[in-house]
XYZ file of C-alpha atoms in Angstrom:
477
model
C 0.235 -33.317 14.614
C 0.049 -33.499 18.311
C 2.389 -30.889 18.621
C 0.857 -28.650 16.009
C -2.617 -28.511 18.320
C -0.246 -28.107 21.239
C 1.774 -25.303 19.921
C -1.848 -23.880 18.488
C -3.195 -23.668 22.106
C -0.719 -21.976 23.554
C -0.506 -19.498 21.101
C -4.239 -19.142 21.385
C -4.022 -18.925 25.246
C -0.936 -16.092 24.858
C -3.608 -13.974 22.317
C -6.233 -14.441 24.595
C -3.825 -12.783 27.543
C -2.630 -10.151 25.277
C -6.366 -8.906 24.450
C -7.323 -9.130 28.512
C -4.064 -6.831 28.791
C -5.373 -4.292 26.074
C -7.117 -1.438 27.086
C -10.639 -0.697 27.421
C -12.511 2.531 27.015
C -13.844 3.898 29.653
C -17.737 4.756 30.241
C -20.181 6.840 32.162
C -22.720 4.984 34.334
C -25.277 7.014 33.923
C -27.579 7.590 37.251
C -31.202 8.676 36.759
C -32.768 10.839 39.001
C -35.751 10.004 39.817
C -36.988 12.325 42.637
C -40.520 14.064 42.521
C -41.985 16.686 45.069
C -44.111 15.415 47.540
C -47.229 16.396 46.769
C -48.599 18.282 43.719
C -50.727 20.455 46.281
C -49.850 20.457 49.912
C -52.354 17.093 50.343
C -50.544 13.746 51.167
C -53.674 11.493 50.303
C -52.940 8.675 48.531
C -56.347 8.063 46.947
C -55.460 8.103 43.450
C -58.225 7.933 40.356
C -55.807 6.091 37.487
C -56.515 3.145 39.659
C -59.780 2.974 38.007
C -60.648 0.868 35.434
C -61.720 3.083 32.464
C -65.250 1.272 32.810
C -65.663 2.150 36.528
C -64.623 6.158 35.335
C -66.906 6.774 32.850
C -70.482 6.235 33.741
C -72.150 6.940 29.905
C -72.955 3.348 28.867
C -73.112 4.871 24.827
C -68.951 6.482 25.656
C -68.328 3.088 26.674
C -69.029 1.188 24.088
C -67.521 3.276 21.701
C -64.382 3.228 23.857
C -64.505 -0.674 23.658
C -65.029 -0.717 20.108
C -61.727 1.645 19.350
C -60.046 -0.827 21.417
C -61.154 -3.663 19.077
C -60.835 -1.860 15.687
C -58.418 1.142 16.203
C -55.340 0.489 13.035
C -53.158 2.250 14.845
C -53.751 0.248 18.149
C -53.157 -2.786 15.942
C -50.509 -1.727 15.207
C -48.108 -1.216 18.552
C -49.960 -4.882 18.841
C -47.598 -5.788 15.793
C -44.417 -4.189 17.413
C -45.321 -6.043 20.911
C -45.371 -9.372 18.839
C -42.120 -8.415 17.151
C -40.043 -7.338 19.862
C -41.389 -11.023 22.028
C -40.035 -12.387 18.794
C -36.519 -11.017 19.515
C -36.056 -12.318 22.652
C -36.298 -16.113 20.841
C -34.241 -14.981 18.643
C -31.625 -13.774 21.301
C -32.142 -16.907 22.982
C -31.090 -19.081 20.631
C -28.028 -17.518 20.017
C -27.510 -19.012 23.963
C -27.860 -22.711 22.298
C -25.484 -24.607 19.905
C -26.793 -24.305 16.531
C -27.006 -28.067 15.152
C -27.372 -28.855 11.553
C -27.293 -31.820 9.183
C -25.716 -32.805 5.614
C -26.309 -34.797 3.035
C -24.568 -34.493 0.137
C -23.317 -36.019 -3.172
C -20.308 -35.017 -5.484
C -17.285 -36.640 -7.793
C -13.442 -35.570 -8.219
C -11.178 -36.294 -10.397
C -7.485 -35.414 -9.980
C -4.801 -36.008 -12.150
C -2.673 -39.014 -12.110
C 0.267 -37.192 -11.964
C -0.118 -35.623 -8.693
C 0.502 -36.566 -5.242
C -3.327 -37.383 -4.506
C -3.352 -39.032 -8.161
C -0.384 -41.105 -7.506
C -1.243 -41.769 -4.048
C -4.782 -43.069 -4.901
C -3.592 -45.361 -8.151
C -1.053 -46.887 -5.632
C -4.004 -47.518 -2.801
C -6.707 -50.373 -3.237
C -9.729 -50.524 -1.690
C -9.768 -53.653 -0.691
C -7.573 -56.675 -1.948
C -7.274 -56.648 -5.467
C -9.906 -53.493 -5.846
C -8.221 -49.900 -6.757
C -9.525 -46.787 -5.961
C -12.315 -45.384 -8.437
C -11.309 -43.253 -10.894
C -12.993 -40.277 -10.594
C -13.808 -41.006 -7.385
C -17.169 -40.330 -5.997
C -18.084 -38.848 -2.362
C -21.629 -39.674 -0.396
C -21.679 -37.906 3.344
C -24.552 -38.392 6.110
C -23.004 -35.833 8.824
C -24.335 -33.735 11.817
C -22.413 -30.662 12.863
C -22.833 -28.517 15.800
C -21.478 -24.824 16.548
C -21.390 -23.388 19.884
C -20.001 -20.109 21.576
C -19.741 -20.366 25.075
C -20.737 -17.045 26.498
C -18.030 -16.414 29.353
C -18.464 -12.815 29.202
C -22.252 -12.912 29.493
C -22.746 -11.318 26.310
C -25.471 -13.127 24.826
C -27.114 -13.132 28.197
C -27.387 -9.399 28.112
C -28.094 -9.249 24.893
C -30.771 -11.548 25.777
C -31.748 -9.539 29.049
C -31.957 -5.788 26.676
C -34.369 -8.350 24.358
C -36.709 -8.557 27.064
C -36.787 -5.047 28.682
C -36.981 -3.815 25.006
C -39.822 -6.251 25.009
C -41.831 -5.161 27.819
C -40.982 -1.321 26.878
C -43.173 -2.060 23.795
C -45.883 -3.514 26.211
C -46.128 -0.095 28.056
C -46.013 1.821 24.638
C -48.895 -0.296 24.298
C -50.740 0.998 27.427
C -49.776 4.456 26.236
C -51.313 4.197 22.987
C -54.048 2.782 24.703
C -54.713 5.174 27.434
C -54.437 8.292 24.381
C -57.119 6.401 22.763
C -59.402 6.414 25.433
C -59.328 9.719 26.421
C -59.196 10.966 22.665
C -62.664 9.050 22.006
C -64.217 10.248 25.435
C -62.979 13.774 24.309
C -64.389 13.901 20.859
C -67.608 12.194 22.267
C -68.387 15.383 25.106
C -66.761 17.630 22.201
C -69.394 16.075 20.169
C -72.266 16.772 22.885
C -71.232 19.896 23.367
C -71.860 20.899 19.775
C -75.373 19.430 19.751
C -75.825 21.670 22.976
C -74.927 24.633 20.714
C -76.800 23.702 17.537
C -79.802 23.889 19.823
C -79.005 27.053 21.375
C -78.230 28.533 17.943
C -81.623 27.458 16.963
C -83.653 28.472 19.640
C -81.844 32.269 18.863
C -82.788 32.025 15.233
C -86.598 31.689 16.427
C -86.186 34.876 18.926
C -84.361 37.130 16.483
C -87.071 36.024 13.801
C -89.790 36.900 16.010
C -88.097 40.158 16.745
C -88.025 40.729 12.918
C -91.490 40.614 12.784
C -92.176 43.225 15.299
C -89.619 45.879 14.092
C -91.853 45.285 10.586
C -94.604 46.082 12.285
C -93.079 49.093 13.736
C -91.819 50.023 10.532
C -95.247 50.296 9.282
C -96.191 52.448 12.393
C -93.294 55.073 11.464
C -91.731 53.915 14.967
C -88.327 52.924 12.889
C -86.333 52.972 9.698
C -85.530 50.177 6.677
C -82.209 50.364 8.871
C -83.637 48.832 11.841
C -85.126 45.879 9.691
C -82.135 45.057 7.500
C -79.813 45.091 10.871
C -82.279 42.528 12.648
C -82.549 40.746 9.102
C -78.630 40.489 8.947
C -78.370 39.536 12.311
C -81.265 36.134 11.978
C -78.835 35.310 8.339
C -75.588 35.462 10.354
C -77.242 32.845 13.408
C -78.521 30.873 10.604
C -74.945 30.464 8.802
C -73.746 29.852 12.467
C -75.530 26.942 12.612
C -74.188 25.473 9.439
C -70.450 25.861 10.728
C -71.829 23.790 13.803
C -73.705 21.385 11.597
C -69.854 20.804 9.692
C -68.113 20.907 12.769
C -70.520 18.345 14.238
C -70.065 15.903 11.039
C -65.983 16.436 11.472
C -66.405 15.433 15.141
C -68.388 12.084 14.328
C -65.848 11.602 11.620
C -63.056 12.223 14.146
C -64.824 9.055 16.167
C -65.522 6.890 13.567
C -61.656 7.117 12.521
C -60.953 6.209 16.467
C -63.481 3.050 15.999
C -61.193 2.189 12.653
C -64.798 2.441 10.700
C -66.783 4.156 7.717
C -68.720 7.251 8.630
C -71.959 6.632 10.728
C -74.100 8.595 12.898
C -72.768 8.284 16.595
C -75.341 7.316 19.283
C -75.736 9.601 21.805
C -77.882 11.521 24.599
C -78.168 15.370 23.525
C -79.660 15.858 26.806
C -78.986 19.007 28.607
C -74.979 19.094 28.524
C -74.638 21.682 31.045
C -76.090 19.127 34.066
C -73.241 16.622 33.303
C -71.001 16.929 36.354
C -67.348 16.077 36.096
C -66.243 12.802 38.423
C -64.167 13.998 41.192
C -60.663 14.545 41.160
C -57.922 12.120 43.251
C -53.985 12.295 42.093
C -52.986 10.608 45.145
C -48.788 11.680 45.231
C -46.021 12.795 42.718
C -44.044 9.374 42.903
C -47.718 6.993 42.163
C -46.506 8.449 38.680
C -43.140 6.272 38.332
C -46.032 3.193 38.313
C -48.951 4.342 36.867
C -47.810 6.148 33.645
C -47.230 3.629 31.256
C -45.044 6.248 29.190
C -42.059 6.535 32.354
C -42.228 2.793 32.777
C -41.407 2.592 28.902
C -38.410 5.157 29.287
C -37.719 3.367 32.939
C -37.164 0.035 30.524
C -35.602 1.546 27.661
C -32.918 2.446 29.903
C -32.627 -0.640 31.441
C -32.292 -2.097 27.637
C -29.594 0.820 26.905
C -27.432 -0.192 30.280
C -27.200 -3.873 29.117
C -26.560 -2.835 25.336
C -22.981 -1.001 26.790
C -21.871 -4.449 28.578
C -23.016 -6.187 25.492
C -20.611 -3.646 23.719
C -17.978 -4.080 25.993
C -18.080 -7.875 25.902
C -16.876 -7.370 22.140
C -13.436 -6.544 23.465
C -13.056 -9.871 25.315
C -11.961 -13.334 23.097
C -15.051 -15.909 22.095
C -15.114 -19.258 22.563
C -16.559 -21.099 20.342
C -16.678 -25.044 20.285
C -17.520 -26.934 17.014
C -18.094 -30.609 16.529
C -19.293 -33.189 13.885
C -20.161 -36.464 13.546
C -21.322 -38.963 9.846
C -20.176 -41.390 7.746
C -18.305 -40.670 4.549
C -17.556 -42.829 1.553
C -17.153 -42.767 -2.209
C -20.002 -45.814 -2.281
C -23.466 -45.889 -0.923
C -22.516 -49.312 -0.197
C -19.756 -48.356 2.242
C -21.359 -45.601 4.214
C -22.778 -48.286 7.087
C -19.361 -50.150 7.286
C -17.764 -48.545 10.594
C -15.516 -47.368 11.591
C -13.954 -47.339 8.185
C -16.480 -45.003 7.018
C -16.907 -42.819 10.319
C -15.989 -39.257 10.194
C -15.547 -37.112 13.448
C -14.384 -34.089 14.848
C -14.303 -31.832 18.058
C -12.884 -28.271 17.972
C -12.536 -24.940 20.172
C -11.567 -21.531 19.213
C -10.626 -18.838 21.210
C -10.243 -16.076 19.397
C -10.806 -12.089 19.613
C -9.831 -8.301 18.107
C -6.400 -7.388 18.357
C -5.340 -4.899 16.073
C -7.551 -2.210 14.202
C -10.307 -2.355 17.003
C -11.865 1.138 15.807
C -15.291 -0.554 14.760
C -15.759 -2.165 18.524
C -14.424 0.893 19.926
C -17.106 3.238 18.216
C -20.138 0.602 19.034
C -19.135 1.139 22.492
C -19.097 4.621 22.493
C -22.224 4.859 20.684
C -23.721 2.437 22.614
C -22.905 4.556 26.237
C -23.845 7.772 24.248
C -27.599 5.756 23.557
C -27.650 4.796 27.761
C -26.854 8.612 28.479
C -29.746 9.444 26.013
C -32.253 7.080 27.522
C -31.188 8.247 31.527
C -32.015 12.001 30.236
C -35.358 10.921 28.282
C -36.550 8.784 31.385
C -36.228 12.076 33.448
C -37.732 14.407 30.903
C -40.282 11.387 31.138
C -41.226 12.192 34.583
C -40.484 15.797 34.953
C -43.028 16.197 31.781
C -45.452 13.420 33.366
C -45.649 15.634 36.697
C -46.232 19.206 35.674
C -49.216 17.847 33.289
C -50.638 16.701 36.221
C -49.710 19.951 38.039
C -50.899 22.193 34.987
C -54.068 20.214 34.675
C -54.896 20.840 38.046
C -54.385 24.326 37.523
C -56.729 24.756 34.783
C -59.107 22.064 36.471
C -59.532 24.773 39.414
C -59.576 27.899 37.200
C -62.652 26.169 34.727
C -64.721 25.984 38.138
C -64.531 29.042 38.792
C -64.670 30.789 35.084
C -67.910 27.894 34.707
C -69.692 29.898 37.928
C -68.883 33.359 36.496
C -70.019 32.352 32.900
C -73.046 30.892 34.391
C -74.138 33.852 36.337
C -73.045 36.335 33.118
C -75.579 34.137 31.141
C -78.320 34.394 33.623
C -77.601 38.385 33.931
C -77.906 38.507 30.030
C -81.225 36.250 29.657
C -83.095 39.013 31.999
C -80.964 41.712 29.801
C -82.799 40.316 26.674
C -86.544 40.481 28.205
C -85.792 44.089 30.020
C -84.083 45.398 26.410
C -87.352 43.723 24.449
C -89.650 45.664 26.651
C -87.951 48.884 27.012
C -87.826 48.817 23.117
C -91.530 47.752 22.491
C -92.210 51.223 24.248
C -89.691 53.231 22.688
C -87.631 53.268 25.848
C -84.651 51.572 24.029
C -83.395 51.431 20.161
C -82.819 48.831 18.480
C -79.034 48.406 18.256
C -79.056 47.902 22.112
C -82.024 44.707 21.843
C -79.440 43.400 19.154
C -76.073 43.875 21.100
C -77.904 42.312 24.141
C -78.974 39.780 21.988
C -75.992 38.973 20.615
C -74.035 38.740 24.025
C -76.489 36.621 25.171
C -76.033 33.981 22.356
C -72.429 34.239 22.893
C -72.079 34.073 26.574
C -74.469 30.664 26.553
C -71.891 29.131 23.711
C -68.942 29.909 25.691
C -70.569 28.602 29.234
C -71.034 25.437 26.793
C -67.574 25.452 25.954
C -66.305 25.863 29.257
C -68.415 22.879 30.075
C -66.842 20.713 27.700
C -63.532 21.962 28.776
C -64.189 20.446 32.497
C -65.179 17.645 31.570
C -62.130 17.077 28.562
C -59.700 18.439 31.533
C -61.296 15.500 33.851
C -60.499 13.247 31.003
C -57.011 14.457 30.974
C -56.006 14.366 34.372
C -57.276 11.032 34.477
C -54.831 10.265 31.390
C -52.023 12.043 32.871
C -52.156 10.045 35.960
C -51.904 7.195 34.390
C -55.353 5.534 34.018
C -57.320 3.734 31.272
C -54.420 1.100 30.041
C -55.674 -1.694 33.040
């Protein structure tokens, strides 16, 4: 028997040497570059606004607590939550693969074997104890505790363990990225929402000029000054402000809608300030430098750790070519009486094993695993750069626009102030027949336009605030 482990070991030592000796595929380690321009501008100042905390960048007290009740409520917040929870769960789950897996037994059964057999013949033959022969059939009580083991030489299960974790606090930075979209999609649809009030109020305040208008090109119909034309044209143009402000009323109802989704609630009016919108100044912009973005965006810190994870997944891969050792061992008592099971060492059962053991032949499964595993790292090295080449020209793009709003909001504003001396000149010059009437209602109507538009371009500085702050990286701390 000696012999027989003997001859076993070496044969298991002389596989082991044969699989070291095989042949390995060969993989890429993949690089990433992670180089960014200097600046975004030519300014070197480090000051950088995602350091805020989203409380210290917006000042509305009503945005922010709506902002901290998405952050309570928002389903879809809850549920990255879930996936943070699940992937901590798989790093206990890769550590105990690390530890020997110990488990107990009790159990019960009979056998009964013929007589005319070697185990038959060899248990009439065999008594118990003087004068006692075996039972026939023969019963079998066990008490045992057995323990399995593989002893990670190759480090597998520590990688494993080590792609558990990255993969773990990848999920936390999804996390902040979900969180920091959240933000900045409440704060938008709350100014998108102000900015429609803004409107509805404008709109109004038109409806009230053009109806007073009405009234005076009926009086100067009845004075023979103008035609059923002129009254029907000023009449169509009061019905098309007032079904303007119905599409604002829906719009404004799809906007608190849009919030109360955000805030994971049933609909409900939306407190808020509809102030004047246009004296809301946008908080000043600070990006600080190109490579602040490597930290601050929680979405290149996910890639960053995803292809950490994927690195780690290829030597887990390649491990699979190397033998396993794995040690086993048990320890009870065994007996065919109940009686018996406490008399030692008669009824003592033991045993200590290790395997080393490992692919030889037909190794086409482990081979494509690898592959597919370095093909995944290559994949995560060229997301993490798309990553950051995406994360900077946002930021570059936003700036753009950021600078181009300013100036478009000082043109619109001056175009509006133009057009609300146009209106009085054009009301005048008509009341004494210095002017028709299609020129008092194209003024008018560029006038209504031009103040919905400097509105708009409003909201759009203060979303593209909102965005750069996102962009940078701020809200998730």
């Amino acid at each position: 028997m000696y012999k027989h482990k003997i001859y076993k070991c070496i044969g298991l030592v002389s596989i082991s040497l044969a699989i070291a000796s095989c042949k390995i595929p060969a993989f890429v380690q993949s690089v990433e570059n992670k180089s960014v321009p200097e600046s975004y501008t030519n300014s070197k100042d480090t000051a950088n606004m995602a350091t805020l905390e989203w409380k210290s960048f917006f000042t509305d007290p009503k945005l922010v607590n709506l902002i901290d009740t998405a952050i309570k409520r928002n389903q879809e917040l809850m549920i990255t939550l879930q996936e943070v929870q699940i992937a901590k769960n798989d790093i206990k789950f890769k550590q105990g693969a690390l530890l020997p897996t110990v488990t107990g037994k009790l159990g019960i059964g009979v056998e009964k074997v013929g007589r005319y057999t070697s185990q038959g013949a060899g248990d009439a033959s065999t008594d118990i104890t003087p004068g006692k022969e075996t039972p026939d059939p023969l019963m079998d009580y066990t008490a045992a505790v057995s323990a399995n083991w593989e002893v990670d030489i190759w480090k597998k299960l520590r990688n494993s363990k080590k792609a558990a974790i990255n993969r773990y606090l990848s999920s936390v930075e999804g996390k902040n990225f979900v969180l920091t979209n959240l933000i900045s999609e409440v704060a938008n649809s709350y100014y998108e929402l102000l900015a429609l009030d803004n409107q509805l109020e404008i709109v109004k305040q038109n409806i009230q000029l053009q109806k007073n208008a009405l009234e005076i090109v009926k009086i100067q119909k009845e004075a023979t000054r103008v035609t059923e034309l002129a009254v029907q044209k000023f009449k169509a143009e009061v019905l098309n402000s007032q079904s303007m402000e119905f599409e604002i009323l829906q719009k404004i109802k799809e906007s608190e809608n849009k919030i109360n989704f955000l805030l994971g609630r049933f609909p409900q009016e939306i407190p808020r300030d509809k102030g004047n919108f246009l004296n809301l100044v946008p908080a000043a912009v600070h990006t600080g430098i190109p490579s602040q973005l490597l930290a601050n965006r929680p979405d290149i810190k996910q890639a960053e750790l995803e292809l950490a994870a994927a690195k780690l997944d290829v030597k887990v891969a390649k491990a699979e070519f190397y033998p396993s050792l794995d040690i086993s061992a048990a320890f009870g008592f065994q007996a065919f009486n109940p009686t018996y099971l406490v008399k030692s060492p008669e009824s003592m059962l033991y045993s200590l094993a290790g395997d080393l053991a490992g692919p030889l032949i037909n190794r086409n499964g482990i081979k494509a695993e690898f592959k597919n595993a370095n093909l995944r790292q290559l994949q995560a090295m060229y997301n993490y750069e798309k990553t950051i080449l995406n994360g900077y020209l946002e930021v570059s793009t936003q700036l753009s626009n950021i600078d181009n709003l300013e100036k478009g909001y000082r043109l619109k504003s001056e175009q509006v102030d133009a057009l609300n001396k146009s209106i009085e000149i054009s009301n005048d010059l008509f009341k004494s027949a210095r002017a028709d009437y299609l020129e008092v209602l194209m003024t008018q109507r560029d006038a209504l336009e031009s103040k919905l538009e400097l509105i708009e371009t409003k909201r759009n500085q203060l979303n593209a605030v909102i965005n750069i702050y996102q962009e940078l990286g701020g809200g998730w701390k």
